[in-house]
CSV table of C-alpha atoms in Angstrom, one decimal:
chain,number,residue,atom,x,y,z
A,28,MET,CA,-6.7,60.0,-13.6
A,29,ALA,CA,-2.9,60.4,-13.8
A,30,GLY,CA,-2.8,61.9,-10.4
A,31,ALA,CA,-4.9,59.1,-8.9
A,32,SER,CA,-2.6,56.6,-10.6
A,33,LYS,CA,0.5,58.3,-9.1
A,34,ALA,CA,-1.1,58.3,-5.7
A,35,VAL,CA,-1.6,54.5,-5.9
A,36,THR,CA,2.0,54.0,-7.0
A,37,ASP,CA,3.3,56.2,-4.2
A,38,SER,CA,1.1,54.4,-1.6
A,39,ARG,CA,2.7,51.1,-2.6
A,40,ALA,CA,6.3,52.3,-2.7
A,41,ASN,CA,7.1,51.1,0.8
A,42,LEU,CA,5.3,47.8,0.7
A,43,PRO,CA,7.1,44.5,0.4
A,44,PHE,CA,8.3,43.5,-3.1
A,45,VAL,CA,5.4,41.3,-4.1
A,46,TYR,CA,2.8,44.0,-3.3
A,47,ARG,CA,4.6,46.3,-5.7
A,48,GLN,CA,5.3,43.7,-8.4
A,49,TYR,CA,1.9,41.9,-8.6
A,50,SER,CA,-1.7,43.0,-8.9
A,51,ALA,CA,-4.4,42.4,-6.3
A,52,GLU,CA,-6.0,39.8,-8.6
A,53,GLN,CA,-2.7,37.9,-8.8
A,54,LEU,CA,-2.2,37.9,-5.1
A,55,ARG,CA,-5.7,36.8,-4.4
A,56,GLU,CA,-5.1,33.9,-6.8
A,57,VAL,CA,-2.0,33.1,-4.7
A,58,LEU,CA,-4.2,32.9,-1.6
A,59,HIS,CA,-6.7,30.7,-3.5
A,60,LYS,CA,-4.0,28.3,-4.4
A,61,MET,CA,-2.5,28.2,-0.9
A,62,TYR,CA,-5.9,27.2,0.4
A,63,LEU,CA,-6.2,24.7,-2.5
A,64,ILE,CA,-2.9,23.1,-1.5
A,65,ARG,CA,-4.0,22.8,2.2
A,66,ARG,CA,-7.5,21.6,1.5
A,67,PHE,CA,-6.3,19.1,-1.1
A,68,GLU,CA,-4.0,17.5,1.4
A,69,GLU,CA,-6.6,17.6,4.2
A,70,GLY,CA,-9.0,15.9,1.7
A,71,ALA,CA,-6.4,13.3,0.8
A,72,GLU,CA,-5.7,12.7,4.5
A,73,ASP,CA,-9.4,12.2,5.2
A,74,SER,CA,-9.8,9.9,2.1
A,75,TYR,CA,-6.9,7.8,3.4
A,76,THR,CA,-8.5,7.6,6.9
A,77,ARG,CA,-11.7,6.4,5.2
A,78,GLY,CA,-9.9,3.7,3.3
A,79,LEU,CA,-10.4,5.3,-0.1
A,80,ILE,CA,-6.6,5.7,-0.6
A,81,HIS,CA,-4.0,3.0,0.0
A,82,GLY,CA,-0.3,3.1,0.7
A,83,THR,CA,1.1,6.2,2.3
A,84,MET,CA,1.6,9.9,1.6
A,85,HIS,CA,3.8,12.8,2.8
A,86,LEU,CA,1.8,16.0,3.5
A,87,SER,CA,3.2,19.5,3.1
A,88,ILE,CA,0.6,21.2,5.3
A,89,GLY,CA,2.3,24.3,6.7
A,90,GLN,CA,4.6,24.7,3.7
A,91,GLU,CA,2.2,26.4,1.3
A,92,ALA,CA,3.9,29.7,1.1
A,93,SER,CA,7.2,28.1,0.1
A,94,ALA,CA,5.6,26.3,-2.9
A,95,MET,CA,3.6,29.3,-4.1
A,96,GLY,CA,6.4,31.8,-3.5
A,97,ILE,CA,9.0,29.9,-5.5
A,98,CYS,CA,6.6,29.2,-8.4
A,99,MET,CA,5.2,32.8,-8.5
A,100,PRO,CA,7.7,34.2,-11.1
A,101,LEU,CA,7.7,31.0,-13.2
A,102,GLY,CA,6.1,30.9,-16.6
A,103,GLU,CA,4.2,27.8,-17.9
A,104,ASP,CA,7.2,26.8,-20.0
A,105,ASP,CA,9.5,26.9,-17.1
A,106,GLN,CA,10.0,23.5,-15.4
A,107,ILE,CA,10.2,22.0,-11.9
A,108,THR,CA,11.2,18.8,-10.3
A,109,SER,CA,9.5,17.8,-7.1
A,110,THR,CA,9.8,15.4,-4.1
A,111,HIS,CA,7.9,12.8,-2.2
A,112,ARG,CA,6.3,15.9,-0.4
A,113,GLY,CA,5.3,17.5,-3.7
A,114,HIS,CA,1.6,18.0,-3.8
A,115,GLY,CA,2.0,21.8,-3.2
A,116,HIS,CA,4.5,22.1,-5.9
A,117,CYS,CA,2.2,20.4,-8.4
A,118,ILE,CA,-0.7,22.7,-7.6
A,119,ALA,CA,1.5,25.8,-7.5
A,120,LYS,CA,2.7,24.9,-11.0
A,121,GLY,CA,-0.9,24.6,-12.3
A,122,ALA,CA,-2.1,21.1,-11.7
A,123,GLU,CA,-5.8,20.3,-11.5
A,124,VAL,CA,-6.8,18.9,-8.1
A,125,LYS,CA,-9.4,16.6,-9.6
A,126,ARG,CA,-6.7,14.8,-11.7
A,127,MET,CA,-4.4,14.7,-8.6
A,128,PHE,CA,-7.2,13.1,-6.5
A,129,ALA,CA,-7.8,10.6,-9.3
A,130,GLU,CA,-4.1,9.7,-9.3
A,131,PHE,CA,-4.3,9.1,-5.5
A,132,PHE,CA,-7.3,6.9,-6.0
A,133,GLY,CA,-5.5,4.9,-8.6
A,134,LYS,CA,-7.9,5.9,-11.4
A,135,THR,CA,-7.3,6.1,-15.1
A,136,THR,CA,-8.1,9.9,-15.2
A,137,GLY,CA,-5.1,10.6,-12.9
A,138,TYR,CA,-2.0,12.4,-14.2
A,139,CYS,CA,-0.1,9.1,-14.5
A,140,LYS,CA,-3.3,7.1,-15.2
A,141,GLY,CA,-3.3,5.8,-11.6
A,142,ARG,CA,0.1,4.2,-11.8
A,143,GLY,CA,2.1,6.8,-9.9
A,144,GLY,CA,0.1,7.7,-6.8
A,145,SER,CA,1.0,10.3,-4.3
A,146,MET,CA,4.8,10.5,-4.8
A,147,HIS,CA,5.0,10.4,-8.6
A,148,ILE,CA,2.7,12.9,-10.0
A,149,ALA,CA,4.0,14.6,-13.2
A,150,ASP,CA,2.3,17.2,-15.4
A,151,VAL,CA,4.7,17.8,-18.2
A,152,ALA,CA,2.3,20.1,-20.1
A,153,LYS,CA,2.6,22.6,-17.2
A,154,GLY,CA,6.3,22.1,-16.8
A,155,ASN,CA,6.2,19.7,-13.9
A,156,LEU,CA,8.7,17.0,-14.8
A,157,GLY,CA,7.6,14.9,-11.9
A,158,ALA,CA,7.7,14.2,-8.2
A,159,ASN,CA,10.3,11.7,-7.0
A,160,GLY,CA,10.3,9.2,-4.1
A,161,ILE,CA,14.1,9.0,-4.1
A,162,VAL,CA,15.6,11.5,-1.7
A,163,GLY,CA,17.5,14.0,-3.9
A,164,GLY,CA,16.4,12.2,-7.0
A,165,GLY,CA,15.0,15.2,-8.8
A,166,ILE,CA,18.1,17.4,-8.4
A,167,PRO,CA,20.3,15.9,-11.2
A,168,ILE,CA,17.2,15.7,-13.4
A,169,ALA,CA,16.7,19.4,-13.0
A,170,VAL,CA,20.3,20.0,-13.9
A,171,GLY,CA,19.8,17.9,-17.1
A,172,ALA,CA,16.7,19.9,-18.0
A,173,ALA,CA,18.6,23.1,-17.4
A,174,LEU,CA,21.5,21.9,-19.6
A,175,SER,CA,18.9,21.1,-22.3
A,176,SER,CA,17.4,24.6,-22.0
A,177,LYS,CA,20.8,26.3,-22.3
A,178,MET,CA,22.0,24.2,-25.3
A,179,MET,CA,18.7,24.5,-27.1
A,180,LYS,CA,18.3,28.2,-26.2
A,181,THR,CA,14.7,27.7,-25.1
A,182,GLY,CA,14.9,30.3,-22.3
A,183,LYS,CA,13.4,27.9,-19.8
A,184,VAL,CA,14.3,28.2,-16.1
A,185,VAL,CA,14.3,25.0,-14.0
A,186,VAL,CA,13.5,24.8,-10.3
A,187,SER,CA,14.5,21.7,-8.2
A,188,PHE,CA,12.6,21.3,-4.9
A,189,PHE,CA,14.1,19.1,-2.3
A,190,GLY,CA,14.1,18.7,1.5
A,191,ASP,CA,16.8,19.2,4.0
A,192,GLY,CA,17.6,15.5,4.1
A,193,ALA,CA,18.7,15.7,0.5
A,194,ASN,CA,21.5,18.2,1.1
A,195,ASN,CA,23.7,15.4,2.4
A,196,GLU,CA,23.2,13.2,-0.6
A,197,GLY,CA,26.1,13.0,-3.1
A,198,ALA,CA,23.7,13.9,-6.0
A,199,PHE,CA,23.2,17.4,-4.4
A,200,HIS,CA,26.9,18.3,-4.4
A,201,GLU,CA,27.5,16.8,-7.9
A,202,ALA,CA,24.5,18.7,-9.3
A,203,LEU,CA,25.4,22.0,-7.8
A,204,ASN,CA,29.0,21.8,-9.0
A,205,MET,CA,28.0,20.9,-12.5
A,206,ALA,CA,25.3,23.6,-12.6
A,207,ALA,CA,27.8,26.2,-11.5
A,208,VAL,CA,30.6,25.2,-13.9
A,209,TRP,CA,28.2,25.4,-16.8
A,210,LYS,CA,26.2,28.4,-15.5
A,211,LEU,CA,22.9,26.6,-16.0
A,212,PRO,CA,19.5,28.3,-15.6
A,213,VAL,CA,18.5,26.2,-12.5
A,214,ILE,CA,17.4,27.2,-9.0
A,215,PHE,CA,17.9,24.8,-6.2
A,216,VAL,CA,15.3,25.1,-3.5
A,217,CYS,CA,15.8,23.4,-0.2
A,218,GLU,CA,12.6,23.4,1.8
A,219,ASN,CA,14.1,23.0,5.2
A,220,ASN,CA,11.3,21.9,7.6
A,221,GLY,CA,13.8,21.0,10.3
A,222,TYR,CA,13.6,17.3,10.1
A,223,GLY,CA,14.8,14.6,7.7
A,224,MET,CA,12.2,12.0,8.7
A,225,SER,CA,12.8,12.0,12.5
A,226,THR,CA,16.3,13.4,12.5
A,227,SER,CA,16.7,17.2,13.1
A,228,THR,CA,18.9,19.1,10.6
A,229,ALA,CA,21.0,20.3,13.5
A,230,ARG,CA,22.0,16.7,14.2
A,231,SER,CA,22.6,15.7,10.5
A,232,THR,CA,24.2,18.6,8.8
A,233,ALA,CA,27.6,20.1,9.7
A,234,VAL,CA,26.8,23.7,8.6
A,235,LYS,CA,24.3,25.9,10.4
A,236,ASN,CA,22.5,26.8,7.2
A,237,ILE,CA,22.1,24.7,4.1
A,238,ALA,CA,22.4,27.8,2.0
A,239,ASP,CA,26.0,28.2,3.4
A,240,ARG,CA,26.9,25.3,1.1
A,241,ALA,CA,26.4,27.5,-1.9
A,242,ALA,CA,29.7,29.2,-1.4
A,243,ALA,CA,31.6,26.0,-2.2
A,244,TYR,CA,30.0,26.1,-5.7
A,245,SER,CA,30.4,29.8,-6.4
A,246,MET,CA,26.7,30.6,-6.4
A,247,PRO,CA,24.4,32.8,-4.2
A,248,GLY,CA,23.0,31.2,-1.1
A,249,VAL,CA,19.8,32.8,0.0
A,250,ILE,CA,17.9,32.1,3.3
A,251,VAL,CA,14.3,33.1,3.5
A,252,ASN,CA,11.5,32.6,6.0
A,253,GLY,CA,9.6,29.9,4.1
A,254,ASN,CA,6.3,30.8,5.8
A,255,ILE,CA,6.2,34.4,4.6
A,256,PHE,CA,5.1,34.3,1.0
A,257,SER,CA,6.5,37.8,0.2
A,258,GLU,CA,10.0,36.8,1.3
A,259,VAL,CA,10.0,33.5,-0.7
A,260,ALA,CA,8.6,35.1,-3.9
A,261,GLU,CA,11.1,38.0,-3.9
A,262,ALA,CA,14.0,35.6,-3.5
A,263,SER,CA,12.6,33.4,-6.3
A,264,TYR,CA,12.1,36.4,-8.6
A,265,LYS,CA,15.7,37.5,-8.2
A,266,ALA,CA,17.0,34.0,-8.8
A,267,VAL,CA,14.8,33.5,-11.9
A,268,GLU,CA,16.0,36.9,-13.3
A,269,ARG,CA,19.6,35.8,-12.6
A,270,ALA,CA,19.1,32.5,-14.4
A,271,ARG,CA,17.4,34.1,-17.4
A,272,ALA,CA,20.3,36.5,-17.7
A,273,GLY,CA,22.7,33.6,-18.1
A,274,GLU,CA,24.4,34.2,-14.7
A,275,GLY,CA,23.8,30.7,-13.5
A,276,PRO,CA,22.2,28.9,-10.5
A,277,THR,CA,21.1,30.0,-7.1
A,278,LEU,CA,20.6,28.0,-3.9
A,279,ILE,CA,17.5,29.1,-1.9
A,280,GLU,CA,16.9,27.7,1.6
A,281,SER,CA,13.3,28.1,2.6
A,282,LYS,CA,13.0,27.6,6.3
A,283,THR,CA,9.6,26.2,7.0
A,284,TYR,CA,7.8,23.5,9.0
A,285,ARG,CA,5.4,20.6,8.3
A,286,HIS,CA,2.5,20.4,10.6
A,287,ARG,CA,2.1,16.7,10.1
A,288,GLY,CA,4.6,13.9,10.6
A,289,HIS,CA,7.0,12.7,8.0
A,290,SER,CA,4.4,10.3,6.5
A,291,LYS,CA,1.2,8.7,7.6
A,292,SER,CA,3.2,6.1,9.5
A,293,ASP,CA,5.0,8.7,11.6
A,294,ARG,CA,4.1,8.6,15.3
A,295,ASN,CA,5.7,12.0,15.7
A,296,ARG,CA,7.5,11.3,19.0
A,297,TYR,CA,10.7,13.3,18.1
A,298,ARG,CA,8.8,16.7,18.3
A,299,THR,CA,7.2,18.3,21.3
A,300,LYS,CA,3.5,19.2,21.2
A,301,GLU,CA,4.6,22.7,22.2
A,302,GLU,CA,6.9,23.1,19.2
A,303,ILE,CA,4.2,21.9,16.8
A,304,GLU,CA,1.5,24.1,18.4
A,305,ASP,CA,3.8,27.2,18.2
A,306,TRP,CA,4.3,26.7,14.4
A,307,MET,CA,0.7,26.0,13.8
A,308,SER,CA,-0.7,28.9,15.9
A,309,ASN,CA,1.9,31.6,15.4
A,310,ARG,CA,3.6,30.9,12.1
A,311,ASP,CA,1.0,29.5,9.9
A,312,PRO,CA,1.8,30.7,6.3
A,313,ILE,CA,-1.8,31.1,5.2
A,314,THR,CA,-2.8,33.2,8.2
A,315,LEU,CA,0.3,35.3,7.8
A,316,PHE,CA,-0.4,36.0,4.2
A,317,GLU,CA,-4.1,36.7,4.9
A,318,ASN,CA,-3.1,39.3,7.5
A,319,GLU,CA,-0.7,41.0,5.0
A,320,LEU,CA,-3.4,41.1,2.3
A,321,ARG,CA,-5.9,42.7,4.7
A,322,GLU,CA,-3.3,45.1,6.1
A,323,PHE,CA,-2.4,46.4,2.6
A,324,SER,CA,-6.0,46.5,1.5
A,325,PHE,CA,-5.6,43.8,-1.2
A,326,ILE,CA,-8.6,41.8,0.2
A,327,ASP,CA,-11.3,42.0,2.9
A,328,ASP,CA,-13.0,39.4,5.0
A,329,LYS,CA,-15.7,38.9,2.4
A,330,GLY,CA,-13.2,38.2,-0.2
A,331,ILE,CA,-11.4,35.7,2.0
A,332,GLU,CA,-14.6,33.8,2.7
A,333,ALA,CA,-15.4,33.7,-1.0
A,334,ILE,CA,-12.0,32.1,-1.7
A,335,ARG,CA,-12.6,29.5,1.1
A,336,GLY,CA,-16.0,28.7,-0.3
A,337,ALA,CA,-14.7,28.3,-3.9
A,338,VAL,CA,-11.9,26.1,-2.7
A,339,ALA,CA,-14.2,23.9,-0.6
A,340,GLN,CA,-16.4,23.3,-3.7
A,341,GLU,CA,-13.4,22.6,-5.9
A,342,ILE,CA,-12.1,20.0,-3.4
A,343,ALA,CA,-15.5,18.3,-3.1
A,344,ASP,CA,-15.9,18.2,-6.9
A,345,GLY,CA,-12.4,16.8,-7.2
A,346,ILE,CA,-13.0,14.0,-4.8
A,347,GLU,CA,-16.3,13.1,-6.5
A,348,PHE,CA,-14.5,13.1,-9.9
A,349,ALA,CA,-11.9,10.6,-8.5
A,350,LYS,CA,-14.5,8.4,-6.9
A,351,THR,CA,-16.5,8.1,-10.1
A,352,SER,CA,-13.6,7.7,-12.5
A,353,PRO,CA,-12.8,4.3,-13.9
A,354,SER,CA,-10.1,2.0,-12.4
A,355,PRO,CA,-7.6,0.4,-14.8
A,356,GLU,CA,-8.6,-3.0,-16.2
A,357,ILE,CA,-6.6,-5.7,-14.7
A,358,SER,CA,-5.4,-6.8,-18.1
A,359,GLU,CA,-4.1,-3.2,-18.7
A,360,THR,CA,-2.3,-2.5,-15.4
A,361,GLY,CA,1.1,-2.9,-17.1
A,362,ASN,CA,0.3,-0.3,-19.7
A,363,TYR,CA,2.1,3.1,-19.4
A,364,VAL,CA,4.6,1.5,-16.9
A,365,TYR,CA,7.0,0.0,-19.4
A,366,THR,CA,8.1,1.2,-22.8
A,367,GLU,CA,6.4,-0.3,-25.8
A,368,GLN,CA,8.3,-2.9,-27.6
A,369,ALA,CA,9.3,-1.9,-31.2
């Protein structure tokens, strides 16, 4: 048995980091959640089209590896702040899709009892301090949470997700400076999908790479292919270890791409069909991860089909849960929105 164990260890020695660090079961769960993120958003999009969901939403289809890779080394007690494009972050941190659907549908069984909707889901029990409709709004909140962790010696690491548009906000620079000065256990994750609404990063940002800005705040700046799970997870693991060791923050730039427009009202005229098709056909994060899992014998086609079937059922059950959940009473719509008067 010892010889067989050594053979397995030796066979994995040259594999990418995550295939040495995590078990086959853990990596299959990653694929399950990547599918769950995508099918959740497709289900939400379909529900919107059918008139079951009102308002708007910002989909992260095409960015699943970024959310899962960053959250992979986090524990349940670790915390995140999210963005208007945050459904993937919620699921990666452990949210239940049925309660997320209920929030979208404005039902009392939703995470914020139907008051928050798509852009404001929070799941504090799982360490998700909340999505935020304000560009860059979650960055200083994450720094505050990290300061709390350091002062109270809880050992928690905090991750702040934000988009490329947020790197030109004043809050970004103030937060990175403060985190570096105090060596806080926070990881800044810029999911650079190339466009802040309809403006390309090349037209809006002076530096070539957003990670280059880390040098001004004396912290590591790491660039990863955000569509390759193994790259993202390795960078996140190292940043988490650094934060836990008291060495301070890291800025990770996850270069990725959103398949859909900025929001449901986006007519998508600033991107060519060829560009979108290239990313969808040749750089899809789920396909890339499936191919690696097959190549390294962590899963077979039967296993992939089983995951797809389980996810489809979970999504169908989640939508049905949301449909049949109660709506708030009109007399109670102000509840949970304002603080109670003493």
